[in-house]
Amino acid sequence: HADSAMYKAKELGRNNFVYFAAEMNAHATQRLDMLNSLRHAVANNEFVLQFQPKIHLATGKVVGAEALIRWRHPLRGMVPPGSFIPLAEESGLIIEIGEWVLRTACAQNMAWQRAGFPAIPISVNLSPRQLVRGDIVALVAEVLHESGLAPHCLELEITETVVMRDVDKSLVILKKLKELGVKISIDDFGTGYSSLNYLKRFPVDTLKIDRSFVSDIADDQDDAAIVKAVISLAHILNLRVVAEGVEAEEQRRFLLENGCDEVQGYYFGRPVPSESFAGKWLQAKEEA
Ligand code: C2E
Ligand code: MG
Ligand code: MG
Ligand code: MG
């Protein structure tokens, strides 16, 4: 029976192996399918941008817009970025996609200004791979030049993890971006590992408090304390602070009472297509 136990283990091992191999195959196939349709999407321009307003909390004025990508898939409909950005990042397709986002967002901002709407900064998310690529500075300079957009009307959002991964390199790139005159914002702040020492040295303008801290501020004392602390920290460092994911009146009130500068969230406005954004959120200069 020792033999038979060994036999069983072997058998089990083999079956498991077969099982894992099949599973891995299915996974790999799925990934390859997805990658192919993503490549196709890049070639066929299946992406669109939506825009979500940033609101100055004390006055209720729209002070910016974040550009958020969606994939308009011919069969699956609107695919949110969370379902394809990671693969785009892994495969390197993000470079081309990110370039498209940057150009399109800047062109859209200029189009609003030419149509008589006031100039507000547009925020564009930069993915890790885009930031550390050698030519991001040249790309941003080129896009500003060709769109005619004033540099202060562009804000780049980067996550703290990216910056912390290679501090020295990031610092050099961020300084060059700042020299172009664009604004820089740390996205999803609090979810990574920013060192306060670096935060002080980095040429950033804004901290965006991650939604995960904001969602429970009304009920969770720890989250409330963290959000208060981040607001103070930002102000001590002379940074603006934006709260993400504001969905309810109690959250709005808490943030206002605690001196948060700006907010973004469904409570104020969801991301909308470019056609609706200006009509909904921007007042033409003539009317104002
Ligand atoms: P993010 O930059 O932190 O963007 C905020 C996300 O929170 C957006 O999701 C937005 O729609 C969502 N949001 C805003 N207000 C609320 C709210 O009140 N409640 C809830 N539940 N959600 C809210 P979205 O558009 O799905 O984007 C998710 C993430 O995908 C972004 O997070 C960003 O990291 C990434 N992403 C989006 N567009 C781009 C892009 O053009 N390039 C790159 N590299 N990443 C992008
Ligand atoms: Mg963002
Ligand atoms: Mg964020
Ligand atoms: Mg986020």
mmCIF file of C-alpha atoms and ligand atoms in Angstrom:
data_model
loop_
_atom_site.group_PDB
_atom_site.id
_atom_site.type_symbol
_atom_site.label_atom_id
_atom_site.label_comp_id
_atom_site.label_asym_id
_atom_site.label_seq_id
_atom_site.Cartn_x
_atom_site.Cartn_y
_atom_site.Cartn_z
ATOM 1 C CA HIS A 1 0.000 0.000 0.000
ATOM 2 C CA ALA A 2 3.034 2.247 0.288
ATOM 3 C CA ASP A 3 3.392 1.653 -3.419
ATOM 4 C CA SER A 4 -0.194 2.430 -4.041
ATOM 5 C CA ALA A 5 0.054 5.656 -2.004
ATOM 6 C CA MET A 6 3.029 6.648 -4.098
ATOM 7 C CA TYR A 7 1.131 5.760 -7.190
ATOM 8 C CA LYS A 8 -1.766 7.909 -6.056
ATOM 9 C CA ALA A 9 0.503 10.849 -5.368
ATOM 10 C CA LYS A 10 2.083 10.502 -8.768
ATOM 11 C CA GLU A 11 -1.268 10.192 -10.395
ATOM 12 C CA LEU A 12 -2.525 13.210 -8.541
ATOM 13 C CA GLY A 13 0.599 15.105 -9.437
ATOM 14 C CA ARG A 14 0.184 14.285 -13.078
ATOM 15 C CA ASN A 15 -3.477 15.195 -13.057
ATOM 16 C CA ASN A 16 -2.707 18.430 -11.294
ATOM 17 C CA PHE A 17 -0.057 19.179 -13.807
ATOM 18 C CA VAL A 18 -2.435 18.519 -16.655
ATOM 19 C CA TYR A 19 -5.025 20.636 -14.913
ATOM 20 C CA PHE A 20 -2.608 23.522 -14.369
ATOM 21 C CA ALA A 21 -1.331 23.288 -17.908
ATOM 22 C CA ALA A 22 -4.877 23.491 -19.245
ATOM 23 C CA GLU A 23 -5.639 26.381 -16.951
ATOM 24 C CA MET A 24 -2.475 28.192 -17.958
ATOM 25 C CA ASN A 25 -3.296 27.582 -21.568
ATOM 26 C CA ALA A 26 -6.758 29.020 -21.203
ATOM 27 C CA HIS A 27 -5.308 32.006 -19.413
ATOM 28 C CA ALA A 28 -2.598 32.506 -21.985
ATOM 29 C CA THR A 29 -5.079 32.171 -24.822
ATOM 30 C CA GLN A 30 -7.401 34.657 -23.239
ATOM 31 C CA ARG A 31 -4.549 37.071 -22.715
ATOM 32 C CA LEU A 32 -3.446 36.677 -26.305
ATOM 33 C CA ASP A 33 -7.000 37.283 -27.570
ATOM 34 C CA MET A 34 -7.237 40.379 -25.457
ATOM 35 C CA LEU A 35 -3.840 41.584 -26.610
ATOM 36 C CA ASN A 36 -4.814 41.087 -30.244
ATOM 37 C CA SER A 37 -8.029 43.015 -29.877
ATOM 38 C CA LEU A 38 -6.171 45.737 -27.988
ATOM 39 C CA ARG A 39 -3.671 46.005 -30.857
ATOM 40 C CA HIS A 40 -6.600 46.178 -33.225
ATOM 41 C CA ALA A 41 -8.154 48.899 -31.072
ATOM 42 C CA VAL A 42 -4.974 50.965 -31.262
ATOM 43 C CA ALA A 43 -4.816 50.583 -35.034
ATOM 44 C CA ASN A 44 -8.517 51.363 -35.475
ATOM 45 C CA ASN A 45 -8.748 54.154 -32.974
ATOM 46 C CA GLU A 46 -11.417 52.575 -30.792
ATOM 47 C CA PHE A 47 -10.669 54.757 -27.778
ATOM 48 C CA VAL A 48 -12.574 57.747 -26.506
ATOM 49 C CA LEU A 49 -11.988 60.150 -23.668
ATOM 50 C CA GLN A 50 -14.505 61.158 -21.069
ATOM 51 C CA PHE A 51 -14.082 64.153 -18.814
ATOM 52 C CA GLN A 52 -14.873 64.537 -15.142
ATOM 53 C CA PRO A 53 -15.020 67.981 -13.526
ATOM 54 C CA LYS A 54 -12.792 69.068 -10.656
ATOM 55 C CA ILE A 55 -14.636 71.417 -8.384
ATOM 56 C CA HIS A 56 -13.237 74.124 -6.125
ATOM 57 C CA LEU A 57 -14.941 73.180 -2.897
ATOM 58 C CA ALA A 58 -15.406 76.576 -1.270
ATOM 59 C CA THR A 59 -16.939 78.215 -4.359
ATOM 60 C CA GLY A 60 -18.386 75.285 -6.279
ATOM 61 C CA LYS A 61 -16.605 76.458 -9.428
ATOM 62 C CA VAL A 62 -15.250 74.042 -12.026
ATOM 63 C CA VAL A 63 -11.485 74.411 -11.911
ATOM 64 C CA GLY A 64 -10.380 71.522 -14.075
ATOM 65 C CA ALA A 65 -11.262 68.320 -15.863
ATOM 66 C CA GLU A 66 -9.692 64.886 -15.747
ATOM 67 C CA ALA A 67 -9.483 62.999 -19.032
ATOM 68 C CA LEU A 68 -10.363 59.323 -18.552
ATOM 69 C CA ILE A 69 -9.973 56.787 -21.324
ATOM 70 C CA ARG A 70 -12.613 54.278 -22.420
ATOM 71 C CA TRP A 71 -12.386 51.583 -25.044
ATOM 72 C CA ARG A 72 -15.407 51.547 -27.314
ATOM 73 C CA HIS A 73 -15.292 47.860 -28.160
ATOM 74 C CA PRO A 74 -17.360 46.876 -31.221
ATOM 75 C CA LEU A 75 -18.910 43.911 -29.372
ATOM 76 C CA ARG A 76 -18.378 44.482 -25.692
ATOM 77 C CA GLY A 77 -19.406 48.141 -25.567
ATOM 78 C CA MET A 78 -17.634 50.648 -23.344
ATOM 79 C CA VAL A 79 -14.730 48.951 -21.612
ATOM 80 C CA PRO A 80 -13.415 50.757 -18.508
ATOM 81 C CA PRO A 81 -9.684 51.466 -18.212
ATOM 82 C CA GLY A 82 -9.265 49.072 -15.303
ATOM 83 C CA SER A 83 -9.931 46.197 -17.724
ATOM 84 C CA PHE A 84 -7.299 47.051 -20.308
ATOM 85 C CA ILE A 85 -4.759 49.558 -18.980
ATOM 86 C CA PRO A 86 -2.835 46.872 -17.046
ATOM 87 C CA LEU A 87 -2.416 44.760 -20.195
ATOM 88 C CA ALA A 88 -1.565 47.854 -22.222
ATOM 89 C CA GLU A 89 1.062 48.671 -19.629
ATOM 90 C CA GLU A 90 2.483 45.139 -19.571
ATOM 91 C CA SER A 91 2.629 44.829 -23.346
ATOM 92 C CA GLY A 92 4.006 48.287 -24.020
ATOM 93 C CA LEU A 93 0.920 49.326 -26.015
ATOM 94 C CA ILE A 94 0.415 52.001 -23.362
ATOM 95 C CA ILE A 95 3.072 54.094 -25.047
ATOM 96 C CA GLU A 96 0.962 54.554 -28.152
ATOM 97 C CA ILE A 97 -2.314 54.739 -26.234
ATOM 98 C CA GLY A 98 -0.884 57.243 -23.781
ATOM 99 C CA GLU A 99 0.388 59.426 -26.583
ATOM 100 C CA TRP A 100 -3.068 59.424 -28.123
ATOM 101 C CA VAL A 101 -4.617 60.401 -24.771
ATOM 102 C CA LEU A 102 -2.196 63.282 -24.351
ATOM 103 C CA ARG A 103 -2.764 64.637 -27.864
ATOM 104 C CA THR A 104 -6.509 64.219 -27.709
ATOM 105 C CA ALA A 105 -6.894 65.805 -24.285
ATOM 106 C CA CYS A 106 -4.782 68.832 -25.246
ATOM 107 C CA ALA A 107 -6.610 69.234 -28.564
ATOM 108 C CA GLN A 108 -9.957 69.002 -26.766
ATOM 109 C CA ASN A 109 -8.947 71.646 -24.260
ATOM 110 C CA MET A 110 -7.921 73.975 -27.091
ATOM 111 C CA ALA A 111 -11.182 73.284 -28.911
ATOM 112 C CA TRP A 112 -13.156 74.361 -25.824
ATOM 113 C CA GLN A 113 -11.086 77.515 -25.510
ATOM 114 C CA ARG A 114 -11.522 78.351 -29.195
ATOM 115 C CA ALA A 115 -15.268 77.872 -28.788
ATOM 116 C CA GLY A 116 -15.212 80.618 -26.162
ATOM 117 C CA PHE A 117 -15.102 78.625 -22.958
ATOM 118 C CA PRO A 118 -12.715 79.699 -20.217
ATOM 119 C CA ALA A 119 -9.339 77.994 -19.993
ATOM 120 C CA ILE A 120 -9.208 75.284 -17.348
ATOM 121 C CA PRO A 121 -6.416 72.787 -16.864
ATOM 122 C CA ILE A 122 -6.934 69.333 -18.243
ATOM 123 C CA SER A 123 -5.511 66.420 -16.266
ATOM 124 C CA VAL A 124 -4.017 63.430 -18.027
ATOM 125 C CA ASN A 125 -3.024 60.184 -16.302
ATOM 126 C CA LEU A 126 0.491 59.017 -17.073
ATOM 127 C CA SER A 127 1.195 55.354 -16.612
ATOM 128 C CA PRO A 128 4.455 54.115 -15.037
ATOM 129 C CA ARG A 129 5.943 53.007 -18.296
ATOM 130 C CA GLN A 130 5.230 56.341 -19.954
ATOM 131 C CA LEU A 131 6.937 58.325 -17.256
ATOM 132 C CA VAL A 132 10.226 56.482 -17.250
ATOM 133 C CA ARG A 133 10.497 56.426 -21.010
ATOM 134 C CA GLY A 134 13.275 58.710 -22.123
ATOM 135 C CA ASP A 135 11.193 60.913 -24.360
ATOM 136 C CA ILE A 136 8.182 61.836 -22.235
ATOM 137 C CA VAL A 137 9.524 65.370 -21.823
ATOM 138 C CA ALA A 138 10.019 65.762 -25.564
ATOM 139 C CA LEU A 139 6.573 64.312 -26.222
ATOM 140 C CA VAL A 140 4.834 66.704 -23.832
ATOM 141 C CA ALA A 141 6.737 69.644 -25.317
ATOM 142 C CA GLU A 142 5.765 68.569 -28.824
ATOM 143 C CA VAL A 143 2.099 68.081 -27.967
ATOM 144 C CA LEU A 144 1.912 71.499 -26.287
ATOM 145 C CA HIS A 145 3.561 73.081 -29.277
ATOM 146 C CA GLU A 146 1.388 71.439 -31.905
ATOM 147 C CA SER A 147 -1.875 71.975 -29.986
ATOM 148 C CA GLY A 148 -1.031 75.525 -28.983
ATOM 149 C CA LEU A 149 -2.157 74.791 -25.430
ATOM 150 C CA ALA A 150 -0.628 76.932 -22.687
ATOM 151 C CA PRO A 151 1.512 74.672 -20.478
ATOM 152 C CA HIS A 152 -0.318 75.647 -17.283
ATOM 153 C CA CYS A 153 -3.487 74.236 -18.868
ATOM 154 C CA LEU A 154 -2.039 70.737 -18.720
ATOM 155 C CA GLU A 155 -1.676 68.679 -15.563
ATOM 156 C CA LEU A 156 -0.040 65.275 -15.472
ATOM 157 C CA GLU A 157 -1.254 62.769 -12.886
ATOM 158 C CA ILE A 158 1.217 60.169 -11.738
ATOM 159 C CA THR A 159 0.971 57.665 -8.922
ATOM 160 C CA GLU A 160 3.374 57.762 -6.021
ATOM 161 C CA THR A 161 4.494 54.158 -6.505
ATOM 162 C CA VAL A 162 5.927 55.064 -9.888
ATOM 163 C CA VAL A 163 7.933 57.888 -8.501
ATOM 164 C CA MET A 164 9.168 55.931 -5.514
ATOM 165 C CA ARG A 165 10.325 53.022 -7.673
ATOM 166 C CA ASP A 166 13.141 55.076 -9.125
ATOM 167 C CA VAL A 167 13.385 58.285 -7.185
ATOM 168 C CA ASP A 168 16.432 59.796 -8.839
ATOM 169 C CA LYS A 169 15.260 59.201 -12.378
ATOM 170 C CA SER A 170 11.732 60.408 -11.612
ATOM 171 C CA LEU A 171 13.071 63.527 -9.988
ATOM 172 C CA VAL A 172 15.030 64.456 -13.101
ATOM 173 C CA ILE A 173 12.025 63.862 -15.369
ATOM 174 C CA LEU A 174 9.568 65.692 -13.137
ATOM 175 C CA LYS A 175 11.873 68.693 -12.914
ATOM 176 C CA LYS A 176 12.095 68.864 -16.693
ATOM 177 C CA LEU A 177 8.327 68.575 -17.014
ATOM 178 C CA LYS A 178 7.938 71.386 -14.494
ATOM 179 C CA GLU A 179 10.353 73.505 -16.517
ATOM 180 C CA LEU A 180 7.954 73.170 -19.446
ATOM 181 C CA GLY A 181 5.361 74.810 -17.215
ATOM 182 C CA VAL A 182 2.927 71.904 -16.826
ATOM 183 C CA LYS A 183 1.432 70.969 -13.472
ATOM 184 C CA ILE A 184 2.080 67.708 -11.702
ATOM 185 C CA SER A 185 -0.210 65.856 -9.420
ATOM 186 C CA ILE A 186 0.272 62.739 -7.289
ATOM 187 C CA ASP A 187 -2.703 60.449 -7.938
ATOM 188 C CA ASP A 188 -4.152 57.859 -5.537
ATOM 189 C CA PHE A 189 -2.159 59.420 -2.711
ATOM 190 C CA GLY A 190 -2.000 57.243 0.387
ATOM 191 C CA THR A 191 -2.092 53.889 -1.387
ATOM 192 C CA GLY A 192 1.646 53.731 -2.015
ATOM 193 C CA TYR A 193 4.716 54.429 0.004
ATOM 194 C CA SER A 194 5.655 58.043 -0.385
ATOM 195 C CA SER A 195 8.444 59.134 1.816
ATOM 196 C CA LEU A 196 7.781 62.551 3.268
ATOM 197 C CA ASN A 197 11.357 63.462 2.557
ATOM 198 C CA TYR A 198 10.871 62.837 -1.156
ATOM 199 C CA LEU A 199 7.495 64.471 -1.229
ATOM 200 C CA LYS A 200 9.189 67.660 -0.099
ATOM 201 C CA ARG A 201 11.792 67.395 -2.849
ATOM 202 C CA PHE A 202 9.467 66.524 -5.690
ATOM 203 C CA PRO A 203 8.264 69.391 -7.829
ATOM 204 C CA VAL A 204 4.576 68.553 -7.530
ATOM 205 C CA ASP A 205 1.598 70.894 -7.271
ATOM 206 C CA THR A 206 -1.197 68.675 -6.056
ATOM 207 C CA LEU A 207 -1.978 65.617 -3.956
ATOM 208 C CA LYS A 208 -5.064 63.611 -4.829
ATOM 209 C CA ILE A 209 -6.366 61.671 -1.854
ATOM 210 C CA ASP A 210 -7.366 58.197 -2.978
ATOM 211 C CA ARG A 211 -11.041 57.323 -3.072
ATOM 212 C CA SER A 212 -10.528 54.454 -0.621
ATOM 213 C CA PHE A 213 -9.914 56.962 2.202
ATOM 214 C CA VAL A 214 -12.727 59.254 1.181
ATOM 215 C CA SER A 215 -15.530 56.705 0.926
ATOM 216 C CA ASP A 216 -15.827 56.144 4.688
ATOM 217 C CA ILE A 217 -14.814 59.519 6.125
ATOM 218 C CA ALA A 218 -18.269 60.058 7.524
ATOM 219 C CA ASP A 219 -18.257 56.764 9.496
ATOM 220 C CA ASP A 220 -14.699 55.590 9.942
ATOM 221 C CA GLN A 221 -12.654 57.604 12.423
ATOM 222 C CA ASP A 222 -9.350 56.302 11.115
ATOM 223 C CA ASP A 223 -10.140 57.326 7.552
ATOM 224 C CA ALA A 224 -11.365 60.691 8.788
ATOM 225 C CA ALA A 225 -8.099 61.187 10.675
ATOM 226 C CA ILE A 226 -6.016 60.140 7.668
ATOM 227 C CA VAL A 227 -7.830 62.501 5.342
ATOM 228 C CA LYS A 228 -7.426 65.387 7.799
ATOM 229 C CA ALA A 229 -3.732 64.595 8.137
ATOM 230 C CA VAL A 230 -3.198 64.468 4.369
ATOM 231 C CA ILE A 231 -4.950 67.815 3.940
ATOM 232 C CA SER A 232 -2.660 69.362 6.587
ATOM 233 C CA LEU A 233 0.395 67.706 5.112
ATOM 234 C CA ALA A 234 -0.407 69.019 1.648
ATOM 235 C CA HIS A 235 -0.907 72.528 2.951
ATOM 236 C CA ILE A 236 2.288 72.467 4.993
ATOM 237 C CA LEU A 237 4.126 71.491 1.812
ATOM 238 C CA ASN A 238 2.323 74.240 -0.098
ATOM 239 C CA LEU A 239 0.415 71.791 -2.264
ATOM 240 C CA ARG A 240 -3.192 71.828 -3.337
ATOM 241 C CA VAL A 241 -5.206 68.861 -2.229
ATOM 242 C CA VAL A 242 -7.982 67.149 -4.153
ATOM 243 C CA ALA A 243 -10.288 64.471 -2.755
ATOM 244 C CA GLU A 244 -11.289 61.738 -5.213
ATOM 245 C CA GLY A 245 -14.494 59.762 -5.246
ATOM 246 C CA VAL A 246 -16.792 62.123 -3.340
ATOM 247 C CA GLU A 247 -20.230 60.556 -3.539
ATOM 248 C CA ALA A 248 -22.240 62.021 -0.693
ATOM 249 C CA GLU A 249 -23.165 65.272 1.001
ATOM 250 C CA GLU A 250 -21.593 64.241 4.346
ATOM 251 C CA GLN A 251 -18.299 63.674 2.584
ATOM 252 C CA ARG A 252 -18.522 67.058 0.890
ATOM 253 C CA ARG A 253 -19.225 68.751 4.203
ATOM 254 C CA PHE A 254 -16.398 66.955 6.004
ATOM 255 C CA LEU A 255 -13.920 67.940 3.290
ATOM 256 C CA LEU A 256 -15.082 71.547 3.254
ATOM 257 C CA GLU A 257 -14.869 71.824 7.034
ATOM 258 C CA ASN A 258 -11.377 70.394 6.963
ATOM 259 C CA GLY A 259 -10.052 72.721 4.306
ATOM 260 C CA CYS A 260 -9.769 70.422 1.296
ATOM 261 C CA ASP A 261 -9.243 72.569 -1.794
ATOM 262 C CA GLU A 262 -10.871 70.614 -4.578
ATOM 263 C CA VAL A 263 -13.087 67.612 -5.090
ATOM 264 C CA GLN A 264 -13.925 65.131 -7.774
ATOM 265 C CA GLY A 265 -16.674 62.567 -7.577
ATOM 266 C CA TYR A 266 -20.059 61.295 -8.650
ATOM 267 C CA TYR A 267 -21.729 63.628 -6.126
ATOM 268 C CA PHE A 268 -20.644 66.534 -8.334
ATOM 269 C CA GLY A 269 -20.398 64.891 -11.713
ATOM 270 C CA ARG A 270 -19.547 61.642 -13.433
ATOM 271 C CA PRO A 271 -17.154 61.455 -16.340
ATOM 272 C CA VAL A 272 -19.011 62.482 -19.520
ATOM 273 C CA PRO A 273 -18.204 62.568 -23.243
ATOM 274 C CA SER A 274 -16.479 65.698 -24.534
ATOM 275 C CA GLU A 275 -19.643 66.904 -26.308
ATOM 276 C CA SER A 276 -21.577 67.101 -23.055
ATOM 277 C CA PHE A 277 -18.776 68.367 -20.844
ATOM 278 C CA ALA A 278 -18.574 71.965 -22.034
ATOM 279 C CA GLY A 279 -22.332 72.506 -22.162
ATOM 280 C CA LYS A 280 -22.764 71.010 -18.763
ATOM 281 C CA TRP A 281 -19.774 72.383 -16.873
ATOM 282 C CA LEU A 282 -18.282 75.360 -18.649
ATOM 283 C CA GLN A 283 -19.955 78.715 -19.097
ATOM 284 C CA ALA A 284 -19.188 80.472 -22.331
ATOM 285 C CA LYS A 285 -17.349 83.742 -21.651
ATOM 286 C CA GLU A 286 -20.034 85.825 -23.369
ATOM 287 C CA GLU A 287 -22.685 84.549 -20.981
ATOM 288 C CA ALA A 288 -20.608 84.914 -17.831
HETATM 289 P P1 C2E B 1 -7.830 57.607 -11.441
HETATM 290 O O1 C2E B 1 -6.886 58.391 -12.262
HETATM 291 O O2 C2E B 1 -7.636 57.600 -9.977
HETATM 292 O O3 C2E B 1 -9.268 58.142 -11.851
HETATM 293 C C1 C2E B 1 -10.362 58.203 -10.984
HETATM 294 C C2 C2E B 1 -11.311 57.053 -11.213
HETATM 295 O O4 C2E B 1 -12.353 57.114 -10.243
HETATM 296 C C3 C2E B 1 -12.024 57.088 -12.555
HETATM 297 O O5 C2E B 1 -12.303 55.749 -12.911
HETATM 298 C C4 C2E B 1 -13.326 57.808 -12.210
HETATM 299 O O6 C2E B 1 -14.364 57.544 -13.126
HETATM 300 C C5 C2E B 1 -13.611 57.191 -10.879
HETATM 301 N N1 C2E B 1 -14.465 58.029 -10.044
HETATM 302 C C6 C2E B 1 -14.561 59.369 -10.017
HETATM 303 N N2 C2E B 1 -15.440 59.773 -9.094
HETATM 304 C C7 C2E B 1 -15.921 58.666 -8.508
HETATM 305 C C8 C2E B 1 -16.881 58.427 -7.471
HETATM 306 O O7 C2E B 1 -17.460 59.331 -6.893
HETATM 307 N N3 C2E B 1 -17.106 57.132 -7.131
HETATM 308 C C9 C2E B 1 -16.482 56.095 -7.735
HETATM 309 N N4 C2E B 1 -16.783 54.874 -7.359
HETATM 310 N N5 C2E B 1 -15.579 56.278 -8.731
HETATM 311 C C10 C2E B 1 -15.305 57.551 -9.097
HETATM 312 P P2 C2E B 1 -11.997 55.194 -14.356
HETATM 313 O O8 C2E B 1 -12.339 56.197 -15.399
HETATM 314 O O9 C2E B 1 -12.595 53.837 -14.453
HETATM 315 O O10 C2E B 1 -10.412 55.079 -14.350
HETATM 316 C C11 C2E B 1 -9.778 54.183 -13.483
HETATM 317 C C12 C2E B 1 -8.286 54.353 -13.526
HETATM 318 O O11 C2E B 1 -7.764 54.009 -14.823
HETATM 319 C C13 C2E B 1 -7.821 55.779 -13.295
HETATM 320 O O12 C2E B 1 -7.832 56.067 -11.915
HETATM 321 C C14 C2E B 1 -6.444 55.740 -13.904
HETATM 322 O O13 C2E B 1 -5.529 55.177 -13.017
HETATM 323 C C15 C2E B 1 -6.646 54.792 -15.072
HETATM 324 N N6 C2E B 1 -6.835 55.589 -16.291
HETATM 325 C C16 C2E B 1 -7.926 56.201 -16.777
HETATM 326 N N7 C2E B 1 -7.668 56.838 -17.930
HETATM 327 C C17 C2E B 1 -6.350 56.654 -18.178
HETATM 328 C C18 C2E B 1 -5.457 57.078 -19.227
HETATM 329 O O14 C2E B 1 -5.811 57.817 -20.155
HETATM 330 N N8 C2E B 1 -4.159 56.656 -19.137
HETATM 331 C C19 C2E B 1 -3.717 55.890 -18.105
HETATM 332 N N9 C2E B 1 -2.418 55.530 -18.084
HETATM 333 N N10 C2E B 1 -4.516 55.485 -17.101
HETATM 334 C C20 C2E B 1 -5.823 55.856 -17.141
HETATM 335 MG MG MG B 2 -6.175 60.231 -12.174
HETATM 336 MG MG MG B 3 -6.886 58.516 -8.510
HETATM 337 MG MG MG B 4 -7.790 55.567 -8.368
#
